[in-house]
PDB file of C-alpha atoms and ligand atoms in Angstrom:
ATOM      1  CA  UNK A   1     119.400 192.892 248.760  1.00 85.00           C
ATOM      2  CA  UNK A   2     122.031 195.969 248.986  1.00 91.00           C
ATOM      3  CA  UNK A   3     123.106 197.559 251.895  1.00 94.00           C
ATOM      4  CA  UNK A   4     124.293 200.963 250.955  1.00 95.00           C
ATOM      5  CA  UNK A   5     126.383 203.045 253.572  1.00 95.00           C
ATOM      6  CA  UNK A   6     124.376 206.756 253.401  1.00 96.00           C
ATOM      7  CA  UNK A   7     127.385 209.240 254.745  1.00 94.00           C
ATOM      8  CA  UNK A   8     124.536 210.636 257.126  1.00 96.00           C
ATOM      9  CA  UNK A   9     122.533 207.805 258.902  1.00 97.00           C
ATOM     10  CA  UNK A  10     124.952 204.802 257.950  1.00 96.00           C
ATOM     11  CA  UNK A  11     124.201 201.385 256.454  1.00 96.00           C
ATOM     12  CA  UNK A  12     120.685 200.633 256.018  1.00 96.00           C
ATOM     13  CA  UNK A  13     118.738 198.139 253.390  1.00 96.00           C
ATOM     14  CA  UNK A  14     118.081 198.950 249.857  1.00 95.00           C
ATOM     15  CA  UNK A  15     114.769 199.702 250.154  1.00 96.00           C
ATOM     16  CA  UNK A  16     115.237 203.141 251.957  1.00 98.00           C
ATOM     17  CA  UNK A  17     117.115 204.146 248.974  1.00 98.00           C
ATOM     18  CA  UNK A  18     115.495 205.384 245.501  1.00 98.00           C
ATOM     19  CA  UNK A  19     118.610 204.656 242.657  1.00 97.00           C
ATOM     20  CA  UNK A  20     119.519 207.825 241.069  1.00 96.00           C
ATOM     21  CA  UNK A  21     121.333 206.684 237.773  1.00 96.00           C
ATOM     22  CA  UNK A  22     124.715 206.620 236.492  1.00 97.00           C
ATOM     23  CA  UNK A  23     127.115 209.481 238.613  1.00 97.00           C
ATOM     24  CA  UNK A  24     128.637 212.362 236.676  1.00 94.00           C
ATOM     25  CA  UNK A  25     126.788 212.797 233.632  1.00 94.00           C
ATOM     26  CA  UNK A  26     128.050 216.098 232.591  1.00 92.00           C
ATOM     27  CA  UNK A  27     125.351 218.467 231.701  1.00 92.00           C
ATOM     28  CA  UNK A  28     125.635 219.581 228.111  1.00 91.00           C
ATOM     29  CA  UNK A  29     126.820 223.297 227.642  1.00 90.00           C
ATOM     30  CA  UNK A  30     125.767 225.627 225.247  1.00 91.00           C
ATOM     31  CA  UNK A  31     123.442 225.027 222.491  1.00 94.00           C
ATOM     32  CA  UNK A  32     122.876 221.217 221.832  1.00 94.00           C
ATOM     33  CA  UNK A  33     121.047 219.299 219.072  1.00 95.00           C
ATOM     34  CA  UNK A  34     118.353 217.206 219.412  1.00 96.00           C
ATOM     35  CA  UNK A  35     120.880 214.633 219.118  1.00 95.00           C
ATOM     36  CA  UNK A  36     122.896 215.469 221.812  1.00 94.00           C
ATOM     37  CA  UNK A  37     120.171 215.740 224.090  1.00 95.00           C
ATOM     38  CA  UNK A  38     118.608 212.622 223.900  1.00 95.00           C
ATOM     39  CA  UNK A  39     122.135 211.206 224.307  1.00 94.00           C
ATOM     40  CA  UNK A  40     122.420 213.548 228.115  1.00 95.00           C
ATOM     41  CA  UNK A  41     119.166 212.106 228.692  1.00 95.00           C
ATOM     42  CA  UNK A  42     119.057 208.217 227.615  1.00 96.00           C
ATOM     43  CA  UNK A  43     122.664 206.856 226.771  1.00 96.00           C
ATOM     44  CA  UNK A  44     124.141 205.580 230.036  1.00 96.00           C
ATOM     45  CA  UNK A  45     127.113 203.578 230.663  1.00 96.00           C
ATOM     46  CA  UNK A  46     126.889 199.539 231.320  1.00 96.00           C
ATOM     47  CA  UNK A  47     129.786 198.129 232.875  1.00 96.00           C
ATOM     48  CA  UNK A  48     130.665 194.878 233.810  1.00 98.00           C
ATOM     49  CA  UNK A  49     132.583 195.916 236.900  1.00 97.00           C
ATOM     50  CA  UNK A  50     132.483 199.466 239.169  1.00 97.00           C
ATOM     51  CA  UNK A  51     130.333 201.934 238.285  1.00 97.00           C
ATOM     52  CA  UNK A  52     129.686 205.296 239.968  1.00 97.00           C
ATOM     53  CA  UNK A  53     126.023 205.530 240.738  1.00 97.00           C
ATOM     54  CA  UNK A  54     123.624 208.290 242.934  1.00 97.00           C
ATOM     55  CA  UNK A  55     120.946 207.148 245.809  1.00 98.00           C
ATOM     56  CA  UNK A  56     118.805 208.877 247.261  1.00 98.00           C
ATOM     57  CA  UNK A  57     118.314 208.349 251.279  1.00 98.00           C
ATOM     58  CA  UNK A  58     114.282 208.597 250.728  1.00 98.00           C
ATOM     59  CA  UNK A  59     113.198 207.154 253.866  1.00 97.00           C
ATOM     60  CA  UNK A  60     115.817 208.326 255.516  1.00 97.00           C
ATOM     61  CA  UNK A  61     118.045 211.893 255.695  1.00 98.00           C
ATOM     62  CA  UNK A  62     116.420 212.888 252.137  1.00 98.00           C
ATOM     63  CA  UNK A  63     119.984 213.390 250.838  1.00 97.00           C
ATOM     64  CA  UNK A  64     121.841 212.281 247.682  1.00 98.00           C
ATOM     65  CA  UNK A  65     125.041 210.801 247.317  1.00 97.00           C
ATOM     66  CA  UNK A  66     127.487 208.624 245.284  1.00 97.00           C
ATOM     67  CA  UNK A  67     128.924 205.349 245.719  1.00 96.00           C
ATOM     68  CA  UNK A  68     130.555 202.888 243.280  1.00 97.00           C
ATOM     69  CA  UNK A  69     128.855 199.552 243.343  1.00 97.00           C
ATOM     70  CA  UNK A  70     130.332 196.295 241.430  1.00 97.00           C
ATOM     71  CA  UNK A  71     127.544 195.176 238.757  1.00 96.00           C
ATOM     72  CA  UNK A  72     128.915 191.392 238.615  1.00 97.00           C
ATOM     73  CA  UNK A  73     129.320 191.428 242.484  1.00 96.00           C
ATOM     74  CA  UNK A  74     127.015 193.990 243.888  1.00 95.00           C
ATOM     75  CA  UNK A  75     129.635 194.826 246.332  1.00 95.00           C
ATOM     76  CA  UNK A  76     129.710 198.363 247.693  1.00 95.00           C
ATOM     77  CA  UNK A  77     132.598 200.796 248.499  1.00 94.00           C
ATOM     78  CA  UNK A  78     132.788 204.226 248.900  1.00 90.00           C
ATOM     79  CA  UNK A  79     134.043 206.490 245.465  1.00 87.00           C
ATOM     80  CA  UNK A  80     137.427 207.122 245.274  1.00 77.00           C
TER      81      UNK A  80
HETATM   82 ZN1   ZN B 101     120.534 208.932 255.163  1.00 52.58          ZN
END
């Protein structure tokens, strides 16, 4: 079990939180092929190590927000 630090209420137990997906997936701009969209939309990054990731406080503040968790380790830190 995680226990993610949300910036507004402070650390609380996984399952408040609803897991948002890799952080910082640039939107595509301009006109994109089909191609390109299914890559915004279905091609994520799979570290073995930190990777940025967005939760969502839902029983909670209702707010989003970033932290970098450690896939091996699932230790938690704040992005940098
Ligand atoms: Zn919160």
């Amino acid at each position: 079990m995680l226990l993610l630090d949300c910036p507004h209420c402070g650390p609380r137990d996984e399952n408040e939180f609803h897991y948002g997906g890799q952080a910082g997936v640039p939107y595509p701009a301009g006109e994109t092929t089909d191609e390109e969209w299914a890559a915004y939309v279905f091609v994520r990054d799979n570290p073995k190590g930190w990777f940025r990731e967005r939760w969502f406080h839902v029983h909670g503040c209702r707010t989003w927000f970033t932290v970098e968790r450690h896939t091996v380790t699932h230790e938690i830190r704040k992005p940098g």
